[in-house]
Short mmCIF file of C-alpha atoms in Angstrom, two decimals:
data_model
loop_
_atom_site.label_atom_id
_atom_site.label_comp_id
_atom_site.label_asym_id
_atom_site.label_seq_id
_atom_site.Cartn_x
_atom_site.Cartn_y
_atom_site.Cartn_z
CA MET A 1266 -19.00 254.30 -171.48
CA PHE A 1267 -20.39 253.05 -174.80
CA ASP A 1268 -20.13 255.56 -177.22
CA GLU A 1269 -17.24 254.86 -179.03
CA LEU A 1270 -18.93 250.97 -179.09
CA ARG A 1271 -22.24 251.70 -180.14
CA VAL A 1272 -21.89 253.40 -183.41
CA HIS A 1273 -19.99 250.72 -184.74
CA LEU A 1274 -23.37 248.34 -183.26
CA ARG A 1275 -26.51 250.86 -184.90
CA SER A 1276 -26.52 249.31 -187.76
CA ALA A 1277 -26.46 245.38 -186.56
CA PHE A 1278 -29.26 245.91 -183.53
CA THR A 1279 -31.00 248.49 -180.98
CA VAL A 1280 -28.43 249.30 -178.85
CA ILE A 1281 -29.85 250.57 -175.40
CA THR A 1282 -27.74 251.61 -173.37
CA TYR A 1283 -29.05 252.94 -169.49
CA ASP A 1284 -28.05 253.95 -165.74
CA GLN A 1285 -27.14 251.92 -162.94
CA ARG A 1286 -27.99 252.74 -159.81
CA ASP A 1287 -25.07 255.35 -158.76
CA ARG A 1288 -23.90 255.70 -161.92
CA GLY A 1289 -24.71 258.04 -164.56
CA ASN A 1290 -26.91 261.01 -164.35
CA THR A 1291 -30.28 259.44 -163.55
CA GLU A 1292 -31.49 260.24 -160.02
CA PHE A 1293 -31.86 257.31 -157.53
CA GLU A 1294 -32.97 256.94 -154.12
CA PRO A 1295 -29.83 256.27 -152.20
CA SER A 1296 -30.23 252.03 -150.78
CA THR A 1297 -28.48 249.09 -150.17
CA TYR A 1298 -28.50 246.97 -153.59
CA THR A 1299 -27.02 243.84 -154.65
CA THR A 1300 -25.90 242.34 -158.04
CA ASP A 1301 -28.75 240.26 -158.02
CA ASP A 1302 -30.80 244.12 -157.54
CA LEU A 1303 -28.86 245.25 -160.35
CA ALA A 1304 -29.65 242.51 -162.56
CA ASP A 1305 -33.55 242.69 -161.60
CA ASP A 1306 -33.48 246.42 -162.28
CA LEU A 1307 -32.58 245.30 -166.00
CA ALA A 1308 -35.26 242.59 -166.91
CA ALA A 1309 -37.65 244.96 -165.76
CA LEU A 1310 -36.36 247.66 -167.89
CA VAL A 1311 -35.85 245.36 -170.99
CA GLN A 1312 -39.98 244.01 -170.01
CA ALA A 1313 -41.04 247.55 -169.41
CA LEU A 1314 -39.74 248.73 -172.93
CA GLY A 1315 -41.80 245.39 -174.64
CA TYR A 1316 -38.97 243.63 -175.62
CA PRO A 1317 -39.53 240.02 -174.82
CA ARG A 1318 -35.52 238.56 -174.87
CA ALA A 1319 -32.34 240.50 -175.58
CA HIS A 1320 -29.08 240.19 -176.34
CA VAL A 1321 -27.09 241.49 -172.82
CA LEU A 1322 -23.00 242.89 -173.14
CA GLY A 1323 -21.98 243.60 -169.83
CA THR A 1324 -17.85 245.01 -169.34
CA SER A 1325 -16.24 244.78 -165.68
CA PHE A 1326 -18.96 245.33 -162.75
CA GLY A 1327 -22.02 245.10 -165.72
CA GLY A 1328 -20.21 241.68 -166.63
CA MET A 1329 -20.76 240.39 -163.04
CA VAL A 1330 -24.66 241.89 -163.11
CA ALA A 1331 -24.61 240.63 -166.55
CA GLN A 1332 -23.76 236.58 -165.19
CA ALA A 1333 -26.89 237.59 -162.46
CA PHE A 1334 -29.18 238.62 -164.61
CA ALA A 1335 -28.01 235.31 -167.28
CA LEU A 1336 -28.63 232.87 -164.15
CA ARG A 1337 -31.98 234.41 -162.59
CA HIS A 1338 -33.46 235.75 -166.35
CA ALA A 1339 -32.51 233.10 -168.53
CA ASP A 1340 -36.06 233.31 -170.04
CA LEU A 1341 -34.72 237.58 -171.16
CA LEU A 1342 -32.16 236.47 -172.25
CA GLY A 1343 -31.07 236.18 -176.32
CA GLY A 1344 -26.64 236.36 -176.69
CA LEU A 1345 -24.41 237.37 -174.04
CA VAL A 1346 -21.34 239.07 -174.20
CA LEU A 1347 -18.99 239.67 -171.15
CA GLY A 1348 -15.90 241.28 -170.75
CA ALA A 1349 -13.20 242.64 -169.00
CA THR A 1350 -14.91 240.04 -165.90
CA SER A 1351 -14.54 237.94 -163.80
CA GLN A 1352 -17.14 234.98 -161.60
CA ALA A 1353 -14.79 236.21 -158.16
CA PRO A 1354 -13.17 239.20 -158.18
CA PHE A 1355 -12.67 239.47 -154.44
CA ARG A 1356 -11.88 236.96 -153.60
CA ALA A 1357 -9.78 236.41 -150.76
CA LYS A 1358 -6.19 234.86 -152.90
CA ARG A 1359 -6.98 237.78 -155.29
CA THR A 1360 -7.23 240.95 -153.18
CA ALA A 1361 -4.50 243.00 -151.32
CA GLY A 1362 -3.78 246.25 -149.89
CA PRO A 1363 -5.99 249.51 -150.46
CA VAL A 1364 -8.92 247.20 -151.88
CA ALA A 1365 -8.97 244.52 -149.41
CA ASP A 1366 -8.73 247.28 -146.67
CA LEU A 1367 -12.59 248.69 -148.54
CA LEU A 1368 -14.13 245.14 -148.01
CA LEU A 1369 -12.85 244.99 -144.63
CA ALA A 1370 -14.66 248.42 -143.23
CA LEU A 1371 -17.74 247.35 -145.69
CA GLU A 1372 -17.64 244.67 -143.81
CA ARG A 1373 -16.91 245.20 -140.47
CA GLY A 1374 -19.57 248.82 -140.84
CA ASP A 1375 -16.47 251.53 -140.65
CA GLU A 1376 -17.60 254.05 -142.98
CA ALA A 1377 -15.09 256.69 -141.65
CA ARG A 1378 -12.56 254.18 -142.90
CA ALA A 1379 -14.23 252.80 -146.17
CA ARG A 1380 -14.26 257.16 -146.62
CA ALA A 1381 -10.76 257.22 -146.15
CA THR A 1382 -9.72 254.82 -148.47
CA LEU A 1383 -11.50 255.14 -151.17
CA ALA A 1384 -10.36 258.22 -151.06
CA HIS A 1385 -7.07 256.95 -151.45
CA LEU A 1386 -8.22 254.82 -153.95
CA VAL A 1387 -9.88 256.90 -156.23
CA PRO A 1388 -10.00 260.36 -155.28
CA ALA A 1389 -11.33 261.44 -157.86
CA ALA A 1390 -14.30 259.55 -156.44
CA THR A 1391 -14.21 261.82 -152.93
CA SER A 1392 -12.91 264.97 -154.67
CA SER A 1393 -15.39 268.17 -154.26
CA ALA A 1394 -12.86 270.00 -157.26
CA PRO A 1395 -14.81 269.35 -160.93
CA THR A 1396 -12.39 267.44 -162.97
CA ASP A 1397 -14.15 268.61 -166.59
CA GLY A 1398 -16.12 272.44 -164.80
CA ALA A 1399 -19.37 270.57 -164.49
CA PRO A 1400 -19.90 270.19 -160.77
CA VAL A 1401 -19.26 266.93 -158.20
CA ARG A 1402 -22.37 265.39 -157.20
CA ALA A 1403 -21.46 265.68 -153.36
CA ASP A 1404 -22.34 261.94 -152.79
CA ARG A 1405 -20.40 260.95 -155.31
CA GLY A 1406 -18.02 258.59 -152.72
CA ASP A 1407 -21.34 257.17 -150.77
CA ARG A 1408 -22.39 256.51 -154.25
CA LEU A 1409 -19.45 254.93 -155.02
CA MET A 1410 -19.56 253.17 -151.71
CA ARG A 1411 -22.62 251.40 -152.80
CA ARG A 1412 -21.18 250.06 -155.98
CA PHE A 1413 -18.06 248.56 -154.07
CA ALA A 1414 -21.10 246.84 -151.67
CA ALA A 1415 -22.77 245.31 -153.77
CA THR A 1416 -20.00 243.09 -154.99
CA ARG A 1417 -18.25 242.01 -152.41
CA GLY A 1418 -19.89 238.81 -151.85
CA PHE A 1419 -20.83 238.51 -155.53
CA ASP A 1420 -19.14 234.59 -156.81
CA THR A 1421 -20.73 232.58 -159.37
CA ARG A 1422 -17.82 229.41 -159.70
CA GLY A 1423 -20.12 226.41 -160.04
CA ARG A 1424 -22.32 228.56 -161.06
CA LEU A 1425 -22.48 229.33 -164.64
CA ASP A 1426 -23.19 226.12 -166.02
CA GLU A 1427 -27.03 227.29 -165.53
CA ILE A 1428 -26.66 229.14 -168.48
CA ASP A 1429 -27.31 228.01 -172.17
CA ALA A 1430 -27.25 230.88 -174.20
CA ARG A 1431 -24.71 231.64 -176.65
CA THR A 1432 -21.90 233.28 -174.59
CA LEU A 1433 -18.78 235.57 -176.14
CA VAL A 1434 -16.00 236.31 -173.26
CA ILE A 1435 -13.99 239.64 -174.43
CA HIS A 1436 -10.65 240.05 -172.57
CA GLY A 1437 -7.81 242.73 -173.55
CA ARG A 1438 -4.41 240.75 -173.04
CA GLU A 1439 -3.44 243.89 -171.71
CA ASP A 1440 -5.58 243.47 -168.65
CA ALA A 1441 -3.98 244.70 -165.70
CA ALA A 1442 -7.11 244.43 -163.76
CA VAL A 1443 -8.44 241.13 -164.62
CA PRO A 1444 -6.34 238.01 -165.02
CA MET A 1445 -6.67 236.22 -168.21
CA ALA A 1446 -7.47 233.68 -166.37
CA ASP A 1447 -10.89 235.15 -164.63
CA ALA A 1448 -11.88 234.61 -168.32
CA LEU A 1449 -10.73 231.39 -169.29
CA SER A 1450 -12.76 229.90 -166.15
CA MET A 1451 -15.79 231.39 -167.46
CA VAL A 1452 -15.54 229.61 -170.77
CA ASP A 1453 -14.81 226.19 -168.98
CA GLU A 1454 -18.13 226.50 -167.65
CA ILE A 1455 -20.32 228.06 -169.68
CA ARG A 1456 -21.32 225.72 -172.39
CA GLN A 1457 -21.48 227.57 -175.16
CA ALA A 1458 -18.58 229.68 -174.59
CA ASP A 1459 -15.65 231.44 -177.47
CA ALA A 1460 -13.66 232.78 -176.22
CA LEU A 1461 -12.53 236.65 -177.93
CA VAL A 1462 -8.60 237.81 -176.81
CA LEU A 1463 -8.07 241.62 -178.46
CA ALA A 1464 -4.32 242.14 -178.64
CA GLY A 1465 -3.36 245.93 -177.94
CA CYS A 1466 -6.16 246.23 -175.45
CA GLY A 1467 -6.07 246.72 -172.18
CA HIS A 1468 -9.76 246.82 -169.28
CA ALA A 1469 -11.43 249.40 -171.75
CA TRP A 1470 -11.48 247.30 -174.62
CA GLU A 1471 -14.93 248.89 -175.51
CA ASN A 1472 -13.69 252.08 -176.10
CA GLU A 1473 -9.53 251.41 -176.41
CA HIS A 1474 -10.29 249.43 -179.84
CA PRO A 1475 -14.77 249.64 -180.70
CA ALA A 1476 -14.24 249.34 -183.91
CA ARG A 1477 -12.65 245.95 -184.05
CA ALA A 1478 -14.75 244.91 -180.85
CA ALA A 1479 -18.05 245.61 -182.53
CA SER A 1480 -16.82 243.52 -185.50
CA ALA A 1481 -16.75 240.32 -183.26
CA ILE A 1482 -19.68 241.26 -181.22
CA THR A 1483 -21.73 242.17 -184.39
CA ALA A 1484 -20.77 238.26 -185.73
CA PHE A 1485 -20.94 236.36 -183.38
CA LEU A 1486 -24.49 238.07 -182.00
CA GLY A 1487 -25.74 237.66 -185.98
CA ASP A 1488 -25.58 233.91 -185.20
CA THR A 1489 -27.60 233.32 -181.82
#
């Protein structure tokens, strides 16, 4: 996911990308978890690698984990970069249609309905047919369901003023998944936050214009 961006950051930073639970090729024991658990995983990784502090960059789902990390592990945080993310992505007034159905099914423990809704939302995640010639993991849909469940109660509204770290909030002007207002609300709450709006970018800004984004990130974190 970050291969394109990482190339442009390596000259200035030691860049580490890692597999969160239920992502990538790392095998994890199936279990329920929250964004706080994922933030604690990241803290454990930073400490295990021997770094006293680290800049943290998170986009979309990872941006929620990064917010949780900043709130729970301020002592390990250098600078913070939040991209294409939200403080409360599944609040009622924002959620409708299949996403709302999925969240409701998860809340009620209706696994069959949740699976059916997920298959409608993300067919590739639950299909048994390989999309790139590689075998598809049989538990791919289960993994995605657990990640949806991890964020269904995520809400940092009214809490981000606790973050002291200098923060760069990045948003693509054409992002159809997360409203610009969500990015601006984070900037309003975080005391040392700047905003970067990238023209010609949607939700996946890190892959659409990686060199431009990396240049801005490098300049920002270089002053941190």
